Tab-separated table of C-alpha atoms in Angstrom:
chain	number	residue	atom	x	y	z
A	1	MET	CA	11.459	-22.060	28.023
A	2	GLU	CA	9.328	-19.697	25.673
A	3	GLU	CA	11.206	-17.747	23.704
A	4	ASP	CA	10.743	-14.044	24.313
A	5	LEU	CA	9.731	-12.915	20.966
A	6	ARG	CA	9.732	-9.016	21.932
A	7	ALA	CA	13.385	-9.380	22.753
A	8	LEU	CA	14.182	-11.288	19.984
A	9	ALA	CA	12.991	-8.453	17.411
A	10	ARG	CA	14.491	-5.952	19.634
A	11	GLN	CA	17.834	-7.493	19.001
A	12	ALA	CA	17.543	-7.822	15.178
A	13	VAL	CA	16.530	-4.349	14.966
A	14	GLU	CA	19.527	-3.481	17.020
A	15	ALA	CA	22.044	-5.230	14.867
A	16	SER	CA	20.770	-3.974	12.119
A	17	THR	CA	22.481	-2.085	8.914
A	18	ALA	CA	19.363	-0.874	7.150
A	19	ALA	CA	19.056	2.633	7.836
A	20	SER	CA	23.150	2.875	6.599
A	21	ASP	CA	21.705	1.262	2.515
A	22	PRO	CA	21.909	4.319	0.132
A	23	ASP	CA	18.575	2.561	-0.931
A	24	TYR	CA	16.501	2.739	2.253
A	25	PRO	CA	14.266	5.717	1.526
A	26	LEU	CA	13.924	9.019	3.238
A	27	PHE	CA	10.401	9.643	3.166
A	28	HIS	CA	8.549	6.228	2.836
A	29	VAL	CA	8.073	3.811	5.774
A	30	ALA	CA	10.234	0.794	5.373
A	31	PRO	CA	11.094	-1.707	7.897
A	32	PRO	CA	14.019	-0.941	10.426
A	33	VAL	CA	15.272	-4.984	9.901
A	34	GLY	CA	13.819	-7.873	7.916
A	35	ARG	CA	10.491	-8.140	5.455
A	36	LEU	CA	7.584	-5.410	5.007
A	37	ASN	CA	4.339	-6.109	3.567
A	38	ASP	CA	0.839	-5.286	3.641
A	39	PRO	CA	0.087	-1.721	5.777
A	40	ASN	CA	-1.945	-3.049	8.890
A	41	GLY	CA	-4.417	-0.561	10.929
A	42	LEU	CA	-3.683	2.935	9.817
A	43	VAL	CA	-4.975	5.272	11.969
A	44	VAL	CA	-5.289	8.627	12.542
A	45	HIS	CA	-4.938	9.404	16.818
A	46	ARG	CA	-4.390	12.525	18.672
A	47	GLY	CA	-3.153	14.318	15.654
A	48	VAL	CA	-0.607	11.728	14.803
A	49	TYR	CA	-0.603	9.361	11.799
A	50	HIS	CA	-0.503	5.408	12.792
A	51	ALA	CA	1.290	3.011	9.997
A	52	PHE	CA	1.268	-0.805	11.601
A	53	TYR	CA	2.352	-3.016	8.669
A	54	GLN	CA	3.511	-6.619	8.352
A	55	PHE	CA	6.963	-7.013	9.895
A	56	SER	CA	8.804	-10.342	9.661
A	57	PRO	CA	12.320	-9.237	11.380
A	58	PHE	CA	14.061	-12.757	10.883
A	59	HIS	CA	13.343	-12.390	7.118
A	60	PRO	CA	14.605	-14.633	5.549
A	61	ASP	CA	15.901	-17.029	8.158
A	62	ARG	CA	12.365	-17.617	10.108
A	63	LYS	CA	8.740	-16.370	8.962
A	64	LEU	CA	7.685	-14.808	11.794
A	65	VAL	CA	5.152	-12.099	11.123
A	66	TYR	CA	4.575	-9.640	13.767
A	67	TRP	CA	2.594	-5.993	13.105
A	68	GLY	CA	5.814	-3.165	12.976
A	69	HIS	CA	4.819	0.255	13.729
A	70	SER	CA	5.728	3.535	12.463
A	71	THR	CA	4.564	7.073	12.747
A	72	SER	CA	4.281	10.938	11.741
A	73	THR	CA	3.284	14.305	12.192
A	74	ASP	CA	3.641	15.090	8.827
A	75	LEU	CA	3.292	11.554	6.411
A	76	THR	CA	6.704	12.553	5.426
A	77	THR	CA	8.998	12.123	8.183
A	78	TRP	CA	8.406	8.683	9.830
A	79	GLU	CA	9.895	7.104	13.200
A	80	HIS	CA	10.203	3.800	13.921
A	81	ARG	CA	7.884	2.219	17.356
A	82	GLU	CA	8.598	-1.124	18.565
A	83	ALA	CA	6.249	-3.693	17.096
A	84	ALA	CA	3.008	-3.454	18.684
A	85	ILE	CA	1.813	-7.195	17.903
A	86	ILE	CA	3.524	-9.817	19.056
A	87	PRO	CA	2.709	-13.604	17.251
A	88	ASP	CA	2.985	-15.328	20.975
A	89	SER	CA	-0.545	-16.730	21.360
A	90	TRP	CA	-1.938	-19.998	21.079
A	91	TYR	CA	-4.424	-18.329	18.417
A	92	ASP	CA	-1.528	-16.377	16.431
A	93	ARG	CA	1.921	-18.224	17.006
A	94	ASN	CA	2.668	-18.618	13.152
A	95	GLY	CA	2.005	-14.861	12.892
A	96	ALA	CA	-0.114	-11.669	13.236
A	97	TYR	CA	-1.588	-11.565	10.039
A	98	SER	CA	-3.367	-8.205	8.544
A	99	GLY	CA	-5.996	-6.035	9.555
A	100	ASN	CA	-7.421	-2.493	9.992
A	101	ALA	CA	-8.012	-0.190	12.568
A	102	VAL	CA	-11.689	1.514	13.983
A	103	VAL	CA	-11.532	4.099	17.111
A	104	ASP	CA	-14.570	3.974	19.178
A	105	ARG	CA	-14.943	5.795	22.564
A	106	GLY	CA	-11.183	6.577	22.479
A	107	THR	CA	-10.087	3.226	22.442
A	108	VAL	CA	-8.272	1.908	19.066
A	109	HIS	CA	-9.181	-1.499	17.775
A	110	LEU	CA	-6.785	-2.993	15.746
A	111	ASN	CA	-8.106	-6.209	13.975
A	112	TYR	CA	-5.969	-8.427	12.073
A	113	THR	CA	-5.738	-12.723	11.330
A	114	GLY	CA	-4.021	-14.988	13.928
A	115	ASN	CA	-2.530	-17.799	11.606
A	116	VAL	CA	-1.662	-21.448	13.226
A	117	ARG	CA	0.042	-23.890	10.864
A	118	PRO	CA	-0.403	-27.172	12.474
A	119	SER	CA	1.202	-28.700	9.591
A	120	GLU	CA	2.576	-27.883	6.579
A	121	GLU	CA	-0.910	-28.879	4.904
A	122	GLU	CA	-2.849	-27.430	6.974
A	123	ARG	CA	-3.747	-24.014	8.232
A	124	ASP	CA	-6.083	-21.967	10.915
A	125	THR	CA	-7.052	-18.336	10.869
A	126	HIS	CA	-8.823	-16.673	13.696
A	127	GLN	CA	-10.241	-13.487	13.623
A	128	CYS	CA	-8.562	-11.538	16.299
A	129	VAL	CA	-8.366	-7.969	17.956
A	130	VAL	CA	-6.120	-5.789	20.133
A	131	THR	CA	-6.707	-2.714	21.850
A	132	SER	CA	-4.717	0.079	22.834
A	133	THR	CA	-5.844	4.040	24.337
A	134	ASP	CA	-2.617	5.316	23.558
A	135	LEU	CA	-1.243	3.357	20.440
A	136	VAL	CA	2.247	2.569	22.971
A	137	THR	CA	0.676	-0.131	25.214
A	138	PHE	CA	-1.420	-2.533	23.140
A	139	THR	CA	-3.896	-5.624	24.870
A	140	LYS	CA	-4.497	-8.996	23.202
A	141	SER	CA	-8.266	-9.282	24.127
A	142	PRO	CA	-9.220	-11.947	26.588
A	143	ARG	CA	-11.672	-13.616	24.481
A	144	ASN	CA	-9.727	-13.869	21.363
A	145	PRO	CA	-10.499	-15.352	18.318
A	146	LEU	CA	-13.808	-13.484	18.341
A	147	ILE	CA	-14.413	-15.267	14.746
A	148	PRO	CA	-12.638	-18.931	15.399
A	149	GLU	CA	-13.870	-20.496	12.212
A	150	PRO	CA	-14.657	-19.939	8.407
A	151	PRO	CA	-18.560	-19.702	7.745
A	152	HIS	CA	-20.226	-22.983	6.204
A	153	GLY	CA	-19.064	-23.290	2.778
A	154	HIS	CA	-15.799	-21.699	2.391
A	155	THR	CA	-12.424	-23.059	3.484
A	156	ARG	CA	-9.572	-21.877	6.568
A	157	HIS	CA	-8.218	-19.151	3.617
A	158	VAL	CA	-10.513	-16.205	5.763
A	159	ARG	CA	-8.118	-13.510	6.852
A	160	ASP	CA	-7.244	-9.642	6.552
A	161	PRO	CA	-10.594	-8.274	8.914
A	162	GLN	CA	-11.615	-4.482	7.766
A	163	VAL	CA	-13.764	-2.879	9.941
A	164	TRP	CA	-15.925	0.126	9.844
A	165	ARG	CA	-18.761	2.100	11.692
A	166	ASP	CA	-22.150	1.831	9.953
A	167	ASP	CA	-24.552	4.448	9.725
A	168	ASP	CA	-26.413	2.862	12.455
A	169	GLY	CA	-23.851	2.685	14.678
A	170	SER	CA	-23.047	-0.778	14.427
A	171	PHE	CA	-19.995	-2.197	13.786
A	172	ARG	CA	-18.952	-4.281	10.177
A	173	MET	CA	-16.138	-6.187	8.835
A	174	CYS	CA	-15.488	-7.593	5.218
A	175	LEU	CA	-13.115	-10.550	5.376
A	176	GLY	CA	-11.321	-11.874	1.920
A	177	ALA	CA	-11.683	-15.786	1.494
A	178	GLN	CA	-12.337	-18.812	0.184
A	179	ARG	CA	-15.361	-21.231	-0.949
A	180	GLN	CA	-15.077	-25.286	-1.146
A	181	ASP	CA	-15.238	-24.656	-4.582
A	182	LEU	CA	-11.986	-22.940	-4.052
A	183	THR	CA	-13.116	-19.358	-5.720
A	184	GLY	CA	-12.663	-16.589	-3.720
A	185	CYS	CA	-15.298	-13.512	-2.591
A	186	ALA	CA	-15.750	-11.634	0.585
A	187	LEU	CA	-17.653	-12.068	3.135
A	188	LEU	CA	-19.591	-9.614	5.927
A	189	TYR	CA	-20.261	-9.615	9.523
A	190	ARG	CA	-21.763	-7.317	11.812
A	191	SER	CA	-21.036	-6.563	15.824
A	192	PRO	CA	-23.037	-4.119	18.146
A	193	ASP	CA	-19.426	-3.665	20.294
A	194	LEU	CA	-16.658	-5.194	18.189
A	195	THR	CA	-16.372	-8.310	20.170
A	196	THR	CA	-19.388	-10.425	19.295
A	197	TRP	CA	-19.544	-10.827	15.468
A	198	GLU	CA	-22.173	-12.302	13.327
A	199	PHE	CA	-22.144	-13.610	9.716
A	200	GLU	CA	-24.464	-11.850	7.605
A	201	GLY	CA	-23.094	-13.326	3.986
A	202	GLU	CA	-21.067	-13.121	1.315
A	203	LEU	CA	-20.904	-9.855	-0.664
A	204	SER	CA	-22.391	-9.553	-3.947
A	205	PHE	CA	-22.627	-7.649	-7.056
A	206	PRO	CA	-26.159	-6.876	-8.489
A	207	GLU	CA	-24.586	-4.823	-11.869
A	208	THR	CA	-21.075	-6.910	-12.219
A	209	PRO	CA	-22.066	-10.376	-12.077
A	210	GLU	CA	-18.577	-11.505	-13.162
A	211	LEU	CA	-17.227	-10.950	-9.383
A	212	ASN	CA	-19.874	-13.003	-8.139
A	213	GLN	CA	-18.950	-16.523	-8.573
A	214	ASP	CA	-15.179	-17.604	-10.365
A	215	PHE	CA	-13.408	-14.445	-9.968
A	216	GLY	CA	-10.340	-15.665	-8.981
A	217	TYR	CA	-9.548	-18.331	-6.601
A	218	MET	CA	-9.009	-15.878	-2.945
A	219	TRP	CA	-9.344	-12.359	-2.304
A	220	GLU	CA	-7.293	-10.938	0.080
A	221	CYS	CA	-7.565	-7.184	2.145
A	222	PRO	CA	-10.959	-6.171	0.369
A	223	ALA	CA	-12.103	-2.896	2.193
A	224	ILE	CA	-15.163	-1.087	1.837
A	225	VAL	CA	-13.975	2.864	2.098
A	226	ARG	CA	-16.272	5.905	1.595
A	227	VAL	CA	-14.238	8.343	-0.709
A	228	PRO	CA	-15.827	11.862	-1.680
A	229	ASP	CA	-16.937	12.827	-4.876
A	230	ALA	CA	-14.676	14.989	-6.704
A	231	ASP	CA	-17.025	17.282	-8.570
A	232	ALA	CA	-20.167	16.457	-6.189
A	233	ASP	CA	-21.446	16.479	-3.268
A	234	LYS	CA	-21.220	12.977	-3.034
A	235	ILE	CA	-19.890	10.033	-0.940
A	236	HIS	CA	-18.973	6.823	-3.002
A	237	ASP	CA	-18.563	3.696	-1.353
A	238	VAL	CA	-15.414	1.908	-3.073
A	239	LEU	CA	-14.216	-1.844	-3.111
A	240	LEU	CA	-10.595	-2.181	-2.975
A	241	PHE	CA	-9.697	-5.683	-3.181
A	242	CYS	CA	-6.796	-8.390	-4.255
A	243	PRO	CA	-7.996	-11.555	-6.198
A	244	GLN	CA	-5.533	-13.470	-6.537
A	245	GLY	CA	-5.705	-15.915	-10.041
A	246	ILE	CA	-7.488	-13.766	-12.495
A	247	SER	CA	-6.859	-13.139	-16.069
A	248	PRO	CA	-8.987	-9.929	-17.740
A	249	SER	CA	-8.675	-10.620	-21.357
A	250	ARG	CA	-7.741	-6.367	-21.514
A	251	GLU	CA	-4.804	-4.594	-20.720
A	252	GLY	CA	-2.945	-4.655	-17.434
A	253	PHE	CA	-2.913	-6.666	-14.460
A	254	LYS	CA	0.337	-7.994	-15.155
A	255	ASN	CA	1.434	-8.703	-11.251
A	256	ILE	CA	1.710	-11.905	-9.741
A	257	PHE	CA	-1.577	-10.578	-8.150
A	258	PRO	CA	-3.542	-7.629	-8.874
A	259	THR	CA	-4.881	-4.675	-6.897
A	260	CYS	CA	-8.435	-3.826	-8.092
A	261	TYR	CA	-11.324	-1.536	-7.221
A	262	VAL	CA	-15.338	-0.981	-8.180
A	263	VAL	CA	-17.448	1.944	-7.266
A	264	GLY	CA	-20.759	2.030	-5.803
A	265	GLU	CA	-23.080	2.319	-3.488
A	266	LEU	CA	-23.388	-0.287	-0.535
A	267	HIS	CA	-26.796	-1.603	-0.015
A	268	GLY	CA	-26.868	-4.460	2.788
A	269	ASN	CA	-24.758	-6.960	1.637
A	270	GLN	CA	-24.830	-5.948	-2.094
A	271	LEU	CA	-22.978	-3.504	-3.868
A	272	ARG	CA	-25.060	-1.986	-5.768
A	273	ASN	CA	-24.823	0.928	-8.978
A	274	THR	CA	-21.328	-0.563	-10.032
A	275	GLY	CA	-19.662	-0.116	-13.035
A	276	ASP	CA	-16.577	-2.090	-14.255
A	277	PHE	CA	-13.548	-3.555	-11.928
A	278	HIS	CA	-9.949	-1.467	-12.904
A	279	GLU	CA	-6.640	-1.865	-11.825
A	280	LEU	CA	-5.459	0.674	-9.017
A	281	ASP	CA	-1.761	1.220	-9.725
A	282	ARG	CA	0.272	0.089	-13.001
A	283	GLY	CA	3.146	-0.433	-11.639
A	284	PHE	CA	5.394	-3.336	-11.036
A	285	GLU	CA	4.761	-3.223	-7.176
A	286	PHE	CA	1.739	-2.423	-5.345
A	287	TYR	CA	-0.484	-4.649	-3.489
A	288	ALA	CA	-2.395	-4.847	-0.238
A	289	PRO	CA	-3.922	-1.165	-0.152
A	290	GLN	CA	-5.678	0.553	2.926
A	291	VAL	CA	-6.951	3.477	4.131
A	292	PHE	CA	-6.335	5.449	7.595
A	293	ALA	CA	-9.151	5.622	9.826
A	294	ARG	CA	-10.365	8.824	12.091
A	295	GLU	CA	-11.878	9.195	15.293
A	296	PRO	CA	-15.720	9.029	15.143
A	297	GLY	CA	-17.061	12.576	13.638
A	298	GLU	CA	-13.281	13.890	12.706
A	299	SER	CA	-13.257	15.001	9.060
A	300	GLY	CA	-10.191	15.053	7.024
A	301	PRO	CA	-9.371	13.093	3.326
A	302	THR	CA	-9.314	9.865	2.773
A	303	LEU	CA	-6.257	8.355	2.961
A	304	MET	CA	-4.499	5.197	1.517
A	305	THR	CA	-1.264	3.531	1.843
A	306	ALA	CA	-0.371	0.083	-0.069
A	307	TRP	CA	2.602	-2.603	-0.238
A	308	VAL	CA	5.596	-1.615	-2.637
A	309	GLY	CA	5.992	-5.030	-3.271
A	310	ASN	CA	4.071	-8.742	-4.472
A	311	ALA	CA	4.662	-11.741	-3.376
A	312	SER	CA	7.601	-14.646	-3.882
A	313	GLU	CA	9.572	-11.381	-5.098
A	314	ASP	CA	11.586	-10.427	-1.820
A	315	HIS	CA	15.074	-11.602	-3.761
A	316	GLN	CA	16.112	-7.288	-3.934
A	317	PRO	CA	19.577	-5.720	-3.847
A	318	SER	CA	18.424	-4.449	-0.106
A	319	MET	CA	18.380	-7.557	1.390
A	320	GLU	CA	22.465	-7.417	1.190
A	321	HIS	CA	21.650	-4.695	3.975
A	322	GLY	CA	19.055	-7.215	5.741
A	323	TRP	CA	15.840	-4.984	4.813
A	324	VAL	CA	13.540	-5.775	1.860
A	325	HIS	CA	9.714	-3.779	0.676
A	326	THR	CA	8.049	-0.255	1.651
A	327	LEU	CA	5.185	1.265	1.844
A	328	SER	CA	3.286	3.664	-1.110
A	329	VAL	CA	3.556	7.592	-0.765
A	330	ILE	CA	0.434	8.265	1.026
A	331	ARG	CA	-2.133	9.318	-1.213
A	332	GLU	CA	-5.190	11.431	-0.942
A	333	LEU	CA	-8.236	9.327	-2.932
A	334	THR	CA	-11.217	10.588	-4.686
A	335	VAL	CA	-13.567	9.651	-7.182
A	336	LYS	CA	-14.560	11.154	-10.891
A	337	ASP	CA	-16.331	10.199	-13.422
A	338	GLY	CA	-16.834	7.181	-11.806
A	339	ARG	CA	-13.101	6.049	-11.390
A	340	LEU	CA	-10.443	6.628	-8.644
A	341	ILE	CA	-8.485	9.895	-8.592
A	342	GLN	CA	-4.873	9.374	-6.514
A	343	THR	CA	-3.089	12.569	-5.370
A	344	PRO	CA	0.170	12.094	-3.488
A	345	HIS	CA	0.064	13.977	-0.049
A	346	LEU	CA	3.833	14.411	0.589
A	347	ASP	CA	4.564	17.543	2.821
A	348	THR	CA	7.691	19.163	1.246
A	349	SER	CA	7.725	22.153	3.642
A	350	ARG	CA	11.047	20.338	5.517
A	351	ALA	CA	12.635	19.559	1.375
A	352	HIS	CA	14.711	22.266	0.091
A	353	THR	CA	12.393	23.692	-2.940
A	354	VAL	CA	13.641	24.300	-6.157
A	355	THR	CA	12.640	27.615	-8.133
A	356	THR	CA	15.207	28.013	-10.550
A	357	GLY	CA	17.606	26.222	-13.397
A	358	LEU	CA	14.848	24.441	-14.712
A	359	PRO	CA	13.425	24.438	-18.862
A	360	GLY	CA	10.657	26.199	-20.046
A	361	GLN	CA	10.974	23.810	-23.299
A	362	ILE	CA	12.470	20.127	-24.264
A	363	GLY	CA	13.467	19.486	-27.560
A	364	PRO	CA	15.419	16.663	-29.375
A	365	THR	CA	18.596	16.853	-27.594
A	366	LYS	CA	18.480	15.840	-24.037
A	367	VAL	CA	18.018	18.628	-21.312
A	368	GLU	CA	19.900	17.768	-17.644
A	369	LEU	CA	17.646	18.774	-14.921
A	370	GLU	CA	20.672	20.297	-12.970
A	371	PRO	CA	18.707	21.048	-9.700
A	372	LEU	CA	17.742	17.375	-9.409
A	373	ASN	CA	21.286	15.519	-10.562
A	374	GLY	CA	22.604	14.261	-7.807
A	375	ARG	CA	19.661	14.226	-5.800
A	376	ARG	CA	18.539	10.855	-5.259
A	377	SER	CA	15.058	11.430	-2.990
A	378	PHE	CA	12.845	14.773	-4.407
A	379	ARG	CA	9.401	15.268	-5.964
A	380	ALA	CA	8.967	17.420	-9.063
A	381	VAL	CA	5.249	18.511	-10.805
A	382	PHE	CA	5.053	19.665	-14.220
A	383	THR	CA	2.896	20.103	-17.123
A	384	VAL	CA	3.561	19.182	-20.957
A	385	GLU	CA	2.048	20.561	-23.619
A	386	ALA	CA	1.887	17.367	-25.633
A	387	ASP	CA	-1.119	15.551	-27.586
A	388	GLN	CA	-1.258	11.626	-27.870
A	389	THR	CA	0.960	11.688	-30.766
A	390	ALA	CA	3.863	13.571	-29.097
A	391	ASP	CA	6.876	12.032	-28.595
A	392	TRP	CA	8.952	12.381	-25.339
A	393	GLY	CA	10.634	10.665	-22.123
A	394	LEU	CA	12.209	10.880	-18.779
A	395	ARG	CA	15.239	8.995	-17.768
A	396	LEU	CA	16.266	8.276	-14.265
A	397	GLY	CA	19.806	7.653	-13.204
A	398	THR	CA	22.907	7.284	-15.498
A	399	GLU	CA	23.775	5.998	-18.824
A	400	THR	CA	24.307	2.465	-17.755
A	401	SER	CA	21.803	2.024	-15.509
A	402	HIS	CA	18.208	4.157	-15.656
A	403	VAL	CA	14.793	3.875	-15.336
A	404	ASP	CA	13.317	5.272	-18.579
A	405	PHE	CA	9.351	6.914	-18.867
A	406	LEU	CA	9.036	6.810	-22.316
A	407	PHE	CA	5.769	8.866	-23.888
A	408	SER	CA	4.887	7.840	-27.291
A	409	GLY	CA	1.461	7.198	-29.618
A	410	GLY	CA	-0.908	7.774	-25.962
A	411	GLN	CA	0.939	5.086	-24.589
A	412	LEU	CA	3.561	5.216	-21.856
A	413	THR	CA	6.264	2.637	-21.495
A	414	VAL	CA	8.309	2.350	-18.604
A	415	ASP	CA	11.771	0.311	-18.831
A	416	ARG	CA	13.599	-0.421	-15.723
A	417	SER	CA	15.976	-3.283	-17.623
A	418	THR	CA	19.508	-1.779	-16.847
A	419	THR	CA	18.732	-1.572	-13.479
A	420	ARG	CA	19.806	-3.352	-10.526
A	421	TYR	CA	16.328	-5.224	-10.410
A	422	PRO	CA	15.256	-5.402	-13.946
A	423	HIS	CA	12.262	-7.807	-12.655
A	424	GLY	CA	9.898	-7.931	-15.890
A	425	ASN	CA	11.865	-5.255	-17.634
A	426	GLN	CA	9.066	-3.238	-18.968
A	427	ARG	CA	5.606	-2.179	-19.293
A	428	THR	CA	3.200	-0.323	-21.600
A	429	VAL	CA	0.065	1.228	-20.200
A	430	THR	CA	-2.482	3.340	-22.073
A	431	LEU	CA	-2.304	7.085	-21.389
A	432	PRO	CA	-5.175	9.331	-20.604
A	433	GLN	CA	-6.818	11.153	-23.291
A	434	THR	CA	-5.419	14.511	-22.868
A	435	SER	CA	-3.419	17.462	-24.484
A	436	THR	CA	-1.817	19.070	-21.456
A	437	MET	CA	-0.019	15.928	-19.485
A	438	THR	CA	0.529	16.734	-15.801
A	439	VAL	CA	3.238	14.726	-14.122
A	440	GLU	CA	4.011	13.962	-10.647
A	441	LEU	CA	7.388	11.548	-10.163
A	442	ILE	CA	8.311	11.177	-6.602
A	443	HIS	CA	11.428	9.394	-6.135
A	444	ASP	CA	13.009	8.135	-3.056
A	445	ARG	CA	15.985	6.745	-3.471
A	446	SER	CA	15.055	3.129	-4.709
A	447	VAL	CA	11.325	3.735	-4.855
A	448	THR	CA	9.410	5.868	-7.946
A	449	GLU	CA	5.806	6.920	-7.809
A	450	LEU	CA	4.516	8.436	-11.237
A	451	PHE	CA	0.924	10.039	-11.392
A	452	LEU	CA	0.112	11.267	-14.798
A	453	ALA	CA	-3.049	13.458	-16.025
A	454	ASN	CA	-4.107	14.606	-12.138
A	455	GLY	CA	-3.805	11.364	-10.675
A	456	ALA	CA	-5.826	9.661	-13.063
A	457	LEU	CA	-2.993	6.752	-13.304
A	458	SER	CA	-0.344	6.051	-11.379
A	459	PHE	CA	2.888	3.790	-11.887
A	460	THR	CA	4.557	2.606	-9.007
A	461	LEU	CA	8.124	0.716	-9.072
A	462	ARG	CA	11.200	-0.228	-7.231
A	463	SER	CA	14.023	1.782	-8.748
A	464	TYR	CA	17.681	0.142	-7.833
A	465	LEU	CA	19.947	2.859	-9.772
A	466	GLU	CA	23.789	3.125	-9.097
A	467	GLU	CA	24.206	5.308	-6.427
A	468	ALA	CA	26.026	8.284	-7.902
A	469	PRO	CA	26.378	9.592	-10.336
A	470	PHE	CA	22.956	10.146	-10.429
A	471	GLY	CA	21.124	12.475	-13.110
A	472	VAL	CA	17.341	12.738	-14.552
A	473	GLN	CA	17.411	13.986	-18.089
A	474	MET	CA	14.370	14.834	-20.120
A	475	TRP	CA	14.109	15.261	-24.180
A	476	ALA	CA	11.669	15.389	-27.275
A	477	ALA	CA	11.421	14.629	-30.575
A	478	GLU	CA	10.136	18.137	-31.777
A	479	PRO	CA	9.744	20.798	-29.619
A	480	LEU	CA	7.508	21.193	-26.466
A	481	PRO	CA	6.715	23.465	-23.701
A	482	VAL	CA	7.206	22.376	-19.975
A	483	GLN	CA	6.196	23.878	-16.799
A	484	PHE	CA	7.985	23.347	-13.222
A	485	HIS	CA	5.143	23.877	-11.272
A	486	ASP	CA	7.215	22.273	-7.733
A	487	VAL	CA	10.301	20.460	-7.389
A	488	ALA	CA	11.622	19.723	-4.096
A	489	ARG	CA	14.634	18.076	-2.905
A	490	PHE	CA	14.569	15.702	0.473
A	491	THR	CA	18.017	15.387	2.353
A	492	PRO	CA	18.708	12.887	5.206
A	493	SER	CA	17.483	13.579	8.879
A	494	ALA	CA	19.305	12.829	11.612
A	495	PRO	CA	18.200	8.821	13.060
A	496	GLN	CA	15.626	8.549	15.906
A	497	PRO	CA	16.141	6.082	18.838
A	498	ILE	CA	13.193	3.504	18.365
A	499	GLN	CA	10.578	3.974	21.148
A	500	SER	CA	9.545	1.468	23.020
A	501	SER	CA	5.786	-0.034	22.955
A	502	ARG	CA	4.135	-2.414	25.747
A	503	ILE	CA	2.040	-5.643	25.304
A	504	GLN	CA	-0.850	-6.435	28.168
């Protein structure tokens, strides 16, 4: 008798204690039980934001990956839905792996990789699709797998389809891949109908040749996204990708696998007019970014989220309550001077806004930010009049368990060595050159995201602190002016029942 994988996942969710965990976030997407990793199939459909994600409801006892599903109307309040893609077909029996969404004539196509492991040493990957007109009922295509084999010259490590509509009305697909010589690359396919796919070749980089041959041993989650320029009436083609096994001889790229981007112009199979590659986020936990798809012709900002996690780093305090990992806060992307700018897209209309009780200056004596003390989910936006030589800092938590953000000598050092998850201990990054530092600090129980210089630099981390007492402090070696522009505190809302979905 075959297992009812949908019923088993439902039972795991019903037995979960995740929502009662004091570390469980209020406005970040987190799994109802088990393990979450890559965001998948992000799409805006009839005014609702849908975030699918890699979901392992039986983690750590059994590695079987579904597509989890959460929805929101404001990108801040998220509701769980039942799993959307169940790994119950011959071509995905060991997991429904990552992919994206594209909308065509009212139908949402969820593209994904079906994973099959004939043995521990063998792997088969199949590119597949599920369709839906209401994102409640999901139908696997009878023609799956649409791409059953890797192209000649590549191993079976081909996965993570990202599909978009080209300007001529056809569709293109970008896939992460590995060549037979064990080097990483991205593959391009084209289709007239989202069903029949023709291999076009590898993505190449005429002006950035180091990306063409031996840049890591595998590329995961490559996506070509269109991002507006912040200052000009221009759209850029930006490649987001996760090259595994690179060791650049410059600052950054400290995570087990980094997340990179390249800004350019896509012409056929070439990304032209590119500059250097850059790391997308400098924090301890960040991977597999993806942007939201929209209906054809629908305008709106380019919105992105990512996995606040890394491979092989699941042993976190939240596992005591049977869950691990979250997605990042939603971020709006623009390009400025050839670099990506990330601005948090967080609706604070349902939060309590603070307008008083905040300092206008910080100095040698530590200042307690009283409106935030005891609040474990908040957003604070402020500016500090400080040049590159100024020494100042922020502390989240208590004297014995805290995250410190230390600004000194043109660098930021983030230290979480006293937290309940000190993995990596501390990291130092170079700050953008500016005489007035804008800071957006987002903290949601056990997730912290810092955005500096109007989004020119972002730093994401898990911050498992003591539940209580909880405080926020600021200090500076010499008196510095500080101006708070927006401070909002979030409180828990009543839990919502998980709404069912249907597979056909």
